[in-house]
Amino acid sequence: MSTSAERQLGDRIARELYRDPDYLDDPILGDYVQGIWLRLMATARQRGELSPELQERFAWEVVIGRDRSVNAFALPGGYMGVHLGLIAMVSNEDELASVLAHELSHVTQRHIVRIISRQGQQAPWLIGAMILGALAAASNPGAAGAMIVGGQAAAVQGQLNFSRDMEREADRVGYGVMTQAGFDARGFVGMFEKLQQANRFNDTSAFPYLRSHPLTTERIADMQSRQQLQPRAAAPIALTMTHAMLAARARMLANPEVDNLRAALLQAQGQDTAALPPARRAGLYYAAVQAALGLREFDQAQQWQERLQKLAQDDAQAQVQAQLLGAELALARGDPARASDLLHSLASGAAGPSRALLFLRARAWTQAGQSREAAEQLQVWLASRPRDALGWQLLSTAYATQGQTLRAVRAEAEVHVARLDYAAARDRLRAAQELLRTGGTVDHIEASIIDTRSRQVELLLREQALER
Ligand SMILES: [Zn+2]
């Protein structure tokens, strides 16, 4: 299978994942995970494991699922799935990096393409369906549908699983990549210990990751020899405020039920919190802001956010997270001026603002009636990242707020193109053409863009039909 055929198969699977109601584009967690992923990729490239061809052809995108079970999976074409449950469960970014590095190595060592080739002459759409079926069964083993096909799902999972040798290779290469990328080797050990513990309790419903990456005796032995390279009795990695806050965010987004929101508030109010280390407290306060926000108790949310910001005042990274959360809260209660104040002081890196910062700024400008500013900044962003669906969505809202209906509809079409749903994109482009015919104003530039995009989308649709 060629790299471009593998990418096509990956796109086919990604298209279904984007449509899944559990697909979550959360810019704050996205920046965190993608940041780790990009560091690992850069190192794999330096080490010669990631070829320029693969880097060019593949999507290299992390897709987050709103699922509280612990799972991560490499997909064909450089897509990578991560469940919220994994982000909530790890104790530090190094543990998360160890999982991502292992999965990245399955891609760079071409394990995925070998498994697909094992399926013989089966049509790509069938392999795509098998992979999606195995993912669904892993996420929801108790569902009625999965019960019926349970035996079959296990058989499919067996066919799609990596071999023992591939697992050992992904451990070895992944360990090398993560440590060379500057992550702490103790994160690899810590993650392995967590998996071993879940394995002992046979907790595969909470840890679908264990079913697709079984801990064989060889893997455990490899791990122990790696552990011997580390100084004896190395202290565990200290919990950072930033990780505690982002793990809390993942936990809250995975469990948005009212009971859970109430429980999070009670936990933060508990009398014994004063004795906790600051990082633990930061996690509790962060969860309390989200909980109060979810319950629409805005004043209470604000109180917790202010306590969080004070607690994080000497930790630059944690302060950024506290302010981003504060801006989200301000936008939720319709106070874009406060959101802008909080976002204003956050510095942009050399490469410009982070995605979370830019998108919150764009929402604040749009809400405050400065949607022209929002549209300009989003256009700059999208010029180099045309596959950013949420960016197009925000741009569409900014245009609509300015009364630029035609542009808003075209940006909606781009949302669908970015999610690889060309049929829906064609519908929006046709709606835009209809507006051009019936609308009073003539916008020649926009009209020509819409015509060009319509032709391109038609072509993409025809290619998609041929793939089957
Ligand atoms: Zn693996």
GROMACS .gro file of C-alpha atoms in nm, residues 35-409:
model
  375
   35GLY     CA    1   0.238   2.047   2.157
   36ILE     CA    2   0.369   1.716   2.291
   37TRP     CA    3   0.298   1.544   1.958
   38LEU     CA    4   0.493   1.806   1.757
   39ARG     CA    5   0.796   1.782   1.990
   40LEU     CA    6   0.798   1.405   1.944
   41MET     CA    7   0.762   1.436   1.568
   42ALA     CA    8   1.051   1.683   1.544
   43THR     CA    9   1.273   1.439   1.734
   44ALA     CA   10   1.163   1.140   1.525
   45ARG     CA   11   1.262   1.346   1.221
   46GLN     CA   12   1.606   1.425   1.367
   47ARG     CA   13   1.660   1.060   1.443
   48GLY     CA   14   1.576   0.968   1.086
   49GLU     CA   15   1.271   0.763   1.184
   50LEU     CA   16   1.024   0.999   1.026
   51SER     CA   17   1.103   1.038   0.657
   52PRO     CA   18   1.038   1.371   0.481
   53GLU     CA   19   0.798   1.186   0.250
   54LEU     CA   20   0.587   1.052   0.536
   55GLN     CA   21   0.585   1.390   0.704
   56GLU     CA   22   0.466   1.556   0.384
   57ARG     CA   23   0.199   1.301   0.297
   58PHE     CA   24   0.038   1.230   0.634
   59ALA     CA   25  -0.211   1.437   0.834
   60TRP     CA   26  -0.026   1.431   1.170
   61GLU     CA   27  -0.337   1.530   1.355
   62VAL     CA   28  -0.444   1.437   1.705
   63VAL     CA   29  -0.819   1.372   1.732
   64ILE     CA   30  -0.963   1.393   2.085
   65GLY     CA   31  -1.262   1.181   2.185
   66ARG     CA   32  -1.499   1.270   2.469
   67ASP     CA   33  -1.461   0.933   2.631
   68ARG     CA   34  -1.364   0.868   2.992
   69SER     CA   35  -1.188   0.539   2.920
   70VAL     CA   36  -0.809   0.529   2.885
   71ASN     CA   37  -0.717   0.490   2.522
   72ALA     CA   38  -0.491   0.617   2.247
   73PHE     CA   39  -0.460   0.473   1.900
   74ALA     CA   40  -0.256   0.540   1.589
   75LEU     CA   41  -0.464   0.533   1.273
   76PRO     CA   42  -0.362   0.505   0.907
   77GLY     CA   43  -0.239   0.824   0.743
   78GLY     CA   44  -0.086   0.984   1.054
   79TYR     CA   45  -0.406   1.041   1.249
   80MET     CA   46  -0.387   0.977   1.619
   81GLY     CA   47  -0.683   0.928   1.853
   82VAL     CA   48  -0.670   1.020   2.224
   83HIS     CA   49  -0.950   0.975   2.477
   84LEU     CA   50  -1.011   1.238   2.743
   85GLY     CA   51  -0.981   0.955   2.998
   86LEU     CA   52  -0.610   0.920   2.915
   87ILE     CA   53  -0.538   1.292   2.964
   88ALA     CA   54  -0.733   1.287   3.293
   89MET     CA   55  -0.553   0.978   3.420
   90VAL     CA   56  -0.184   1.052   3.355
   91SER     CA   57   0.010   1.222   3.635
   92ASN     CA   58   0.227   1.442   3.415
   93GLU     CA   59   0.295   1.536   3.054
   94ASP     CA   60   0.585   1.290   3.042
   95GLU     CA   61   0.347   0.996   3.093
   96LEU     CA   62   0.124   1.130   2.818
   97ALA     CA   63   0.432   1.175   2.596
   98SER     CA   64   0.528   0.809   2.654
   99VAL     CA   65   0.194   0.691   2.514
  100LEU     CA   66   0.205   0.930   2.220
  101ALA     CA   67   0.566   0.835   2.141
  102HIS     CA   68   0.473   0.465   2.141
  103GLU     CA   69   0.184   0.533   1.902
  104LEU     CA   70   0.394   0.762   1.684
  105SER     CA   71   0.645   0.478   1.650
  106HIS     CA   72   0.371   0.244   1.524
  107VAL     CA   73   0.327   0.498   1.243
  108THR     CA   74   0.693   0.572   1.168
  109GLN     CA   75   0.795   0.204   1.180
  110ARG     CA   76   0.516   0.139   0.926
  111HIS     CA   77   0.341  -0.114   1.152
  112ILE     CA   78  -0.002   0.008   1.046
  113VAL     CA   79   0.056  -0.045   0.679
  114ARG     CA   80   0.185  -0.397   0.751
  115ILE     CA   81  -0.136  -0.484   0.937
  116ILE     CA   82  -0.347  -0.346   0.656
  117SER     CA   83  -0.149  -0.543   0.400
  118ARG     CA   84  -0.221  -0.854   0.608
  119GLN     CA   85  -0.589  -0.801   0.526
  120GLY     CA   86  -0.507  -0.909   0.172
  121GLN     CA   87  -0.721  -0.776  -0.109
  122GLN     CA   88  -1.001  -0.637   0.106
  123ALA     CA   89  -1.146  -0.308  -0.014
  124PRO     CA   90  -1.021   0.000   0.172
  125TRP     CA   91  -1.373   0.095   0.275
  126LEU     CA   92  -1.410  -0.245   0.443
  127ILE     CA   93  -1.081  -0.207   0.629
  128GLY     CA   94  -1.193   0.143   0.732
  129ALA     CA   95  -1.522   0.001   0.858
  130MET     CA   96  -1.337  -0.273   1.049
  131ILE     CA   97  -1.113  -0.019   1.221
  132LEU     CA   98  -1.411   0.202   1.310
  133GLY     CA   99  -1.603  -0.102   1.438
  134ALA     CA  100  -1.312  -0.210   1.656
  135LEU     CA  101  -1.283   0.145   1.795
  136ALA     CA  102  -1.655   0.161   1.873
  137ALA     CA  103  -1.649  -0.179   2.042
  138ALA     CA  104  -1.342  -0.079   2.246
  139SER     CA  105  -1.511   0.242   2.365
  140ASN     CA  106  -1.841   0.087   2.447
  141PRO     CA  107  -1.809  -0.284   2.518
  142GLY     CA  108  -2.133  -0.292   2.716
  143ALA     CA  109  -2.358  -0.155   2.441
  144ALA     CA  110  -2.621  -0.392   2.306
  145GLY     CA  111  -2.487  -0.376   1.952
  146ALA     CA  112  -2.139  -0.454   2.070
  147MET     CA  113  -2.269  -0.749   2.274
  148ILE     CA  114  -2.419  -0.910   1.967
  149VAL     CA  115  -2.111  -0.862   1.756
  150GLY     CA  116  -1.888  -0.912   2.061
  151GLY     CA  117  -1.724  -1.228   1.936
  152GLN     CA  118  -1.682  -1.081   1.592
  153ALA     CA  119  -1.545  -0.756   1.731
  154ALA     CA  120  -1.283  -0.950   1.925
  155ALA     CA  121  -1.188  -1.139   1.610
  156VAL     CA  122  -1.158  -0.814   1.415
  157GLN     CA  123  -0.958  -0.661   1.698
  158GLY     CA  124  -0.730  -0.964   1.685
  159GLN     CA  125  -0.672  -0.914   1.312
  160LEU     CA  126  -0.600  -0.546   1.360
  161ASN     CA  127  -0.375  -0.580   1.664
  162PHE     CA  128  -0.006  -0.520   1.636
  163SER     CA  129   0.216  -0.824   1.678
  164ARG     CA  130   0.421  -0.877   1.995
  165ASP     CA  131   0.736  -0.779   1.809
  166MET     CA  132   0.574  -0.460   1.684
  167GLU     CA  133   0.472  -0.372   2.041
  168ARG     CA  134   0.826  -0.423   2.166
  169GLU     CA  135   0.964  -0.217   1.880
  170ALA     CA  136   0.717   0.066   1.949
  171ASP     CA  137   0.825   0.060   2.315
  172ARG     CA  138   1.193   0.070   2.224
  173VAL     CA  139   1.168   0.340   1.955
  174GLY     CA  140   0.908   0.537   2.152
  175TYR     CA  141   1.130   0.539   2.462
  176GLY     CA  142   1.422   0.668   2.255
  177VAL     CA  143   1.212   0.939   2.091
  178MET     CA  144   1.050   1.065   2.409
  179THR     CA  145   1.371   1.083   2.612
  180GLN     CA  146   1.561   1.249   2.327
  181ALA     CA  147   1.276   1.500   2.294
  182GLY     CA  148   1.351   1.604   2.653
  183PHE     CA  149   1.068   1.426   2.830
  184ASP     CA  150   1.147   1.256   3.158
  185ALA     CA  151   1.213   0.881   3.131
  186ARG     CA  152   1.032   0.836   3.462
  187GLY     CA  153   0.714   0.918   3.270
  188PHE     CA  154   0.760   0.603   3.062
  189VAL     CA  155   0.806   0.395   3.377
  190GLY     CA  156   0.515   0.562   3.556
  191MET     CA  157   0.277   0.500   3.267
  192PHE     CA  158   0.385   0.139   3.244
  193GLU     CA  159   0.321   0.092   3.616
  194LYS     CA  160  -0.028   0.239   3.582
  195LEU     CA  161  -0.104  -0.001   3.298
  196GLN     CA  162   0.035  -0.295   3.493
  197GLN     CA  163  -0.183  -0.209   3.788
  198ALA     CA  164  -0.496  -0.188   3.571
  199ASN     CA  165  -0.390  -0.516   3.411
  200ARG     CA  166  -0.372  -0.687   3.750
  201PHE     CA  167  -0.729  -0.581   3.820
  202ASN     CA  168  -0.825  -0.690   3.469
  203ASP     CA  169  -0.974  -0.346   3.421
  204THR     CA  170  -0.999  -0.353   3.041
  205SER     CA  171  -1.334  -0.171   3.021
  206ALA     CA  172  -1.179   0.140   3.174
  207PHE     CA  173  -0.851   0.072   2.990
  208PRO     CA  174  -0.934  -0.033   2.631
  209TYR     CA  175  -0.570   0.059   2.566
  210LEU     CA  176  -0.470  -0.265   2.737
  211ARG     CA  177  -0.673  -0.472   2.493
  212SER     CA  178  -0.503  -0.324   2.187
  213HIS     CA  179  -0.157  -0.309   2.352
  214PRO     CA  180  -0.138  -0.615   2.580
  215LEU     CA  181   0.139  -0.616   2.840
  216THR     CA  182   0.327  -0.928   2.747
  217THR     CA  183   0.600  -1.075   2.964
  218GLU     CA  184   0.855  -0.964   2.703
  219ARG     CA  185   0.736  -0.605   2.722
  220ILE     CA  186   0.751  -0.612   3.101
  221ALA     CA  187   1.102  -0.760   3.093
  222ASP     CA  188   1.216  -0.490   2.844
  223MET     CA  189   1.068  -0.230   3.073
  224GLN     CA  190   1.250  -0.364   3.377
  225SER     CA  191   1.583  -0.353   3.199
  226ARG     CA  192   1.516   0.008   3.096
  227GLN     CA  193   1.425   0.086   3.456
  228GLN     CA  194   1.762  -0.042   3.571
  229LEU     CA  195   1.927   0.236   3.370
  230GLN     CA  196   1.761   0.487   3.597
  231PRO     CA  197   1.903   0.592   3.933
  232ARG     CA  198   1.762   0.382   4.214
  233ALA     CA  199   1.473   0.519   4.413
  234ALA     CA  200   1.430   0.815   4.180
  235ALA     CA  201   1.163   1.040   4.325
  236PRO     CA  202   0.840   1.055   4.128
  237ILE     CA  203   0.793   1.347   3.889
  238ALA     CA  204   0.640   1.640   4.076
  239LEU     CA  205   0.285   1.729   3.975
  240THR     CA  206   0.283   2.066   3.797
  241MET     CA  207  -0.002   2.313   3.833
  242THR     CA  208  -0.048   2.321   3.458
  243HIS     CA  209  -0.090   1.946   3.427
  244ALA     CA  210  -0.322   1.929   3.727
  245MET     CA  211  -0.541   2.196   3.569
  246LEU     CA  212  -0.552   2.037   3.223
  247ALA     CA  213  -0.616   1.688   3.365
  248ALA     CA  214  -0.904   1.842   3.561
  249ARG     CA  215  -1.036   1.996   3.240
  250ALA     CA  216  -1.026   1.658   3.065
  251ARG     CA  217  -1.201   1.493   3.359
  252MET     CA  218  -1.478   1.753   3.366
  253LEU     CA  219  -1.532   1.750   2.988
  254ALA     CA  220  -1.558   1.370   2.998
  255ASN     CA  221  -1.816   1.376   3.280
  256PRO     CA  222  -2.048   1.675   3.231
  257GLU     CA  223  -2.341   1.529   3.428
  258VAL     CA  224  -2.493   1.753   3.696
  259ASP     CA  225  -2.408   1.510   3.979
  260ASN     CA  226  -2.046   1.521   3.878
  261LEU     CA  227  -2.045   1.902   3.860
  262ARG     CA  228  -2.193   1.920   4.211
  263ALA     CA  229  -1.936   1.670   4.338
  264ALA     CA  230  -1.651   1.877   4.194
  265LEU     CA  231  -1.777   2.189   4.373
  266LEU     CA  232  -1.809   2.002   4.702
  267GLN     CA  233  -1.460   1.865   4.664
  268ALA     CA  234  -1.311   2.212   4.612
  269GLN     CA  235  -1.505   2.343   4.912
  270GLY     CA  236  -1.375   2.061   5.135
  271GLN     CA  237  -1.207   2.172   5.456
  272ASP     CA  238  -0.891   1.971   5.401
  273THR     CA  239  -0.797   2.141   5.071
  274ALA     CA  240  -0.582   2.402   5.249
  275ALA     CA  241  -0.337   2.128   5.344
  276LEU     CA  242  -0.298   2.004   4.986
  277PRO     CA  243   0.003   2.093   4.770
  278PRO     CA  244  -0.067   2.399   4.548
  279ALA     CA  245  -0.078   2.192   4.227
  280ARG     CA  246  -0.350   1.965   4.366
  281ARG     CA  247  -0.545   2.269   4.480
  282ALA     CA  248  -0.508   2.426   4.135
  283GLY     CA  249  -0.668   2.114   3.984
  284LEU     CA  250  -0.959   2.130   4.230
  285TYR     CA  251  -1.016   2.502   4.174
  286TYR     CA  252  -1.002   2.460   3.797
  287ALA     CA  253  -1.260   2.181   3.814
  288ALA     CA  254  -1.475   2.401   4.039
  289VAL     CA  255  -1.474   2.685   3.782
  290GLN     CA  256  -1.582   2.443   3.510
  291ALA     CA  257  -1.845   2.286   3.737
  292ALA     CA  258  -1.999   2.621   3.834
  293LEU     CA  259  -1.983   2.726   3.469
  294GLY     CA  260  -2.165   2.407   3.368
  295LEU     CA  261  -2.431   2.479   3.631
  296ARG     CA  262  -2.448   2.840   3.506
  297GLU     CA  263  -2.365   2.967   3.855
  298PHE     CA  264  -2.148   3.243   3.717
  299ASP     CA  265  -2.070   3.433   4.037
  300GLN     CA  266  -1.948   3.121   4.204
  301ALA     CA  267  -1.741   3.033   3.894
  302GLN     CA  268  -1.585   3.379   3.908
  303GLN     CA  269  -1.488   3.339   4.274
  304TRP     CA  270  -1.311   3.011   4.203
  305GLN     CA  271  -1.141   3.156   3.897
  306GLU     CA  272  -1.005   3.447   4.100
  307ARG     CA  273  -0.873   3.210   4.367
  308LEU     CA  274  -0.714   2.999   4.093
  309GLN     CA  275  -0.548   3.301   3.933
  310LYS     CA  276  -0.407   3.410   4.269
  311LEU     CA  277  -0.280   3.060   4.346
  312ALA     CA  278  -0.110   3.042   4.004
  313GLN     CA  279   0.045   3.389   4.016
  314ASP     CA  280   0.407   3.272   4.048
  315ASP     CA  281   0.382   3.004   3.778
  316ALA     CA  282   0.381   3.164   3.432
  317GLN     CA  283   0.243   2.860   3.247
  318ALA     CA  284  -0.030   2.797   3.503
  319GLN     CA  285  -0.119   3.167   3.498
  320VAL     CA  286  -0.184   3.143   3.123
  321GLN     CA  287  -0.424   2.853   3.181
  322ALA     CA  288  -0.602   3.036   3.463
  323GLN     CA  289  -0.651   3.341   3.239
  324LEU     CA  290  -0.771   3.138   2.939
  325LEU     CA  291  -1.027   2.975   3.168
  326GLY     CA  292  -1.124   3.317   3.301
  327ALA     CA  293  -1.179   3.438   2.945
  328GLU     CA  294  -1.400   3.138   2.869
  329LEU     CA  295  -1.604   3.220   3.177
  330ALA     CA  296  -1.633   3.588   3.081
  331LEU     CA  297  -1.753   3.494   2.731
  332ALA     CA  298  -2.007   3.250   2.875
  333ARG     CA  299  -2.156   3.526   3.089
  334GLY     CA  300  -2.154   3.775   2.803
  335ASP     CA  301  -1.870   3.998   2.924
  336PRO     CA  302  -1.632   4.025   2.625
  337ALA     CA  303  -1.455   4.328   2.776
  338ARG     CA  304  -1.337   4.122   3.073
  339ALA     CA  305  -1.238   3.839   2.840
  340SER     CA  306  -1.031   4.080   2.630
  341ASP     CA  307  -0.862   4.219   2.942
  342LEU     CA  308  -0.760   3.870   3.050
  343LEU     CA  309  -0.641   3.772   2.701
  344HIS     CA  310  -0.468   4.102   2.626
  345SER     CA  311  -0.181   4.040   2.867
  346LEU     CA  312  -0.114   3.689   2.736
  347ALA     CA  313   0.193   3.701   2.516
  348SER     CA  314   0.208   3.540   2.176
  349GLY     CA  315   0.505   3.317   2.100
  350ALA     CA  316   0.747   3.377   1.814
  351ALA     CA  317   0.506   3.187   1.586
  352GLY     CA  318   0.210   3.401   1.689
  353PRO     CA  319  -0.062   3.332   1.945
  354SER     CA  320  -0.152   2.977   2.040
  355ARG     CA  321  -0.468   2.840   1.882
  356ALA     CA  322  -0.660   2.857   2.210
  357LEU     CA  323  -0.555   3.218   2.265
  358LEU     CA  324  -0.637   3.329   1.911
  359PHE     CA  325  -0.976   3.158   1.909
  360LEU     CA  326  -1.077   3.304   2.246
  361ARG     CA  327  -0.964   3.649   2.125
  362ALA     CA  328  -1.168   3.606   1.808
  363ARG     CA  329  -1.475   3.511   2.010
  364ALA     CA  330  -1.425   3.812   2.240
  365TRP     CA  331  -1.389   4.053   1.945
  366THR     CA  332  -1.695   3.907   1.774
  367GLN     CA  333  -1.901   3.927   2.091
  368ALA     CA  334  -1.792   4.288   2.145
  369GLY     CA  335  -1.896   4.388   1.792
  370GLN     CA  336  -1.536   4.408   1.661
  371SER     CA  337  -1.586   4.118   1.424
  372ARG     CA  338  -1.377   4.283   1.152
  373GLU     CA  339  -1.071   4.244   1.376
  374ALA     CA  340  -1.170   3.881   1.447
  375ALA     CA  341  -1.213   3.804   1.077
  376GLU     CA  342  -0.874   3.953   0.988
  377GLN     CA  343  -0.687   3.752   1.250
  378LEU     CA  344  -0.870   3.430   1.162
  379GLN     CA  345  -0.796   3.476   0.791
  380VAL     CA  346  -0.424   3.505   0.866
  381TRP     CA  347  -0.445   3.185   1.073
  382LEU     CA  348  -0.644   2.992   0.813
  383ALA     CA  349  -0.421   3.097   0.525
  384SER     CA  350  -0.160   2.852   0.653
  385ARG     CA  351  -0.400   2.607   0.821
  386PRO     CA  352  -0.689   2.561   0.578
  387ARG     CA  353  -0.791   2.232   0.744
  388ASP     CA  354  -0.884   2.398   1.074
  389ALA     CA  355  -1.264   2.345   1.083
  390LEU     CA  356  -1.318   2.534   1.410
  391GLY     CA  357  -1.125   2.831   1.270
  392TRP     CA  358  -1.361   2.842   0.970
  393GLN     CA  359  -1.658   2.810   1.206
  394LEU     CA  360  -1.544   3.113   1.406
  395LEU     CA  361  -1.476   3.306   1.084
  396SER     CA  362  -1.827   3.223   0.963
  397THR     CA  363  -1.973   3.361   1.288
  398ALA     CA  364  -1.757   3.676   1.258
  399TYR     CA  365  -1.882   3.737   0.901
  400ALA     CA  366  -2.243   3.671   0.999
  401THR     CA  367  -2.211   3.926   1.281
  402GLN     CA  368  -2.090   4.183   1.027
  403GLY     CA  369  -2.392   4.103   0.810
  404GLN     CA  370  -2.169   3.946   0.542
  405THR     CA  371  -2.402   3.654   0.478
  406LEU     CA  372  -2.239   3.537   0.158
  407ARG     CA  373  -1.896   3.509   0.314
  408ALA     CA  374  -2.046   3.346   0.623
  409VAL     CA  375  -2.205   3.075   0.409
   0.00000   0.00000   0.00000
